[in-house]
């Protein structure tokens, strides 16, 4: 099982890799820059090389980079869209130099302009930024559907992908908390949900998992992550989810409300329960 958690790279990539090992992980997720936006730090190549060695020595799976929350390609404000475009492009350029093959971001919120307009704005930016020489997969995160969030349904994700020119570079990251909140019943009908995903998006587009329990009820369109087994999804459904043949080989990332010790306990528990 390839499993890790979200970790800070404030003290460098190598430090994050060591922290991953400390908590029993063989991957991790990191923010490409301050999650609320801002300038990315200069790349430290000796630090990156040390991470690469550590990953090779310890059989790490794919790492996942997460774009900042303030990146909203579907904004009604030009300045916000320009910032999103700058971030997205710069993040992908930088990831070409980091041993990380997956870049996840929130598709965006249309802030009242409507889903169609929002999707048009998103795909305009992706198409003008994503280049053939980018070697990182771009993953659209499936969202809970709070407010005017785009990506609340498999159909919306499919519509975005349909409009992207370099489709071979695009995939999806399912967040268990989000899709349960968005009305996909992974507790009682996992097979049905995955079948629907396959029919709508294509299962081969599914490239990473955010594994979270939810504080909110099914279909509430609320985005509140909970510790594994302590929320409305529950431990049995989570174990069943990651044991599924379409999921078990994907890299899995915890974004549960935890410190390192809490992540370690969850990883230990899941490694025991999923054989
Ligand atoms: Fe996210
Ligand atoms: Fe997530
Ligand atoms: Zn979330």
GROMACS .gro file of N, CA and C in nm, residues 1 3 211 235 238-244 248 252 267-275:
model
   66
    1UNK      N    1   0.085  -0.119   0.000
    1UNK     CA    2   0.000   0.000   0.000
    1UNK      C    3   0.088   0.125   0.000
    3UNK      N    4   0.088   0.481   0.102
    3UNK     CA    5   0.007   0.569   0.187
    3UNK      C    6   0.095   0.668   0.261
  211UNK      N    7  -0.770   1.051   0.148
  211UNK     CA    8  -0.848   0.965   0.237
  211UNK      C    9  -0.882   1.041   0.365
  235UNK      N   10  -1.502   0.360   0.980
  235UNK     CA   11  -1.384   0.278   0.951
  235UNK      C   12  -1.412   0.166   0.851
  238UNK      N   13  -1.425   0.289   0.500
  238UNK     CA   14  -1.294   0.337   0.455
  238UNK      C   15  -1.202   0.220   0.421
  239UNK      N   16  -1.205   0.117   0.504
  239UNK     CA   17  -1.123  -0.003   0.476
  239UNK      C   18  -1.173  -0.070   0.348
  240UNK      N   19  -1.304  -0.078   0.335
  240UNK     CA   20  -1.364  -0.136   0.215
  240UNK      C   21  -1.322  -0.057   0.090
  241UNK      N   22  -1.321   0.075   0.104
  241UNK     CA   23  -1.285   0.163  -0.008
  241UNK      C   24  -1.142   0.136  -0.054
  242UNK      N   25  -1.048   0.140   0.040
  242UNK     CA   26  -0.908   0.126  -0.005
  242UNK      C   27  -0.870  -0.019  -0.036
  243UNK      N   28  -0.957  -0.112  -0.004
  243UNK     CA   29  -0.932  -0.252  -0.042
  243UNK      C   30  -0.981  -0.281  -0.183
  244UNK      N   31  -1.061  -0.191  -0.238
  244UNK     CA   32  -1.120  -0.213  -0.370
  244UNK      C   33  -1.011  -0.226  -0.477
  248UNK      N   34  -0.673   0.010  -0.460
  248UNK     CA   35  -0.565  -0.039  -0.374
  248UNK      C   36  -0.424  -0.010  -0.424
  252UNK      N   37  -0.231   0.697  -0.167
  252UNK     CA   38  -0.337   0.743  -0.075
  252UNK      C   39  -0.279   0.846   0.021
  267UNK      N   40  -0.203   0.546   0.983
  267UNK     CA   41  -0.132   0.465   0.883
  267UNK      C   42  -0.110   0.323   0.936
  268UNK      N   43  -0.065   0.312   1.061
  268UNK     CA   44  -0.046   0.180   1.124
  268UNK      C   45  -0.175   0.099   1.118
  269UNK      N   46  -0.282   0.162   1.159
  269UNK     CA   47  -0.412   0.094   1.165
  269UNK      C   48  -0.455   0.048   1.026
  270UNK      N   49  -0.442   0.136   0.927
  270UNK     CA   50  -0.488   0.100   0.792
  270UNK      C   51  -0.400  -0.009   0.731
  271UNK      N   52  -0.270  -0.005   0.759
  271UNK     CA   53  -0.182  -0.111   0.708
  271UNK      C   54  -0.218  -0.247   0.768
  272UNK      N   55  -0.263  -0.244   0.894
  272UNK     CA   56  -0.305  -0.370   0.958
  272UNK      C   57  -0.436  -0.423   0.901
  273UNK      N   58  -0.528  -0.329   0.876
  273UNK     CA   59  -0.663  -0.370   0.838
  273UNK      C   60  -0.676  -0.405   0.690
  274UNK      N   61  -0.589  -0.347   0.608
  274UNK     CA   62  -0.597  -0.373   0.463
  274UNK      C   63  -0.484  -0.467   0.426
  275UNK      N   64  -0.519  -0.590   0.397
  275UNK     CA   65  -0.415  -0.689   0.367
  275UNK      C   66  -0.408  -0.711   0.216
   0.00000   0.00000   0.00000
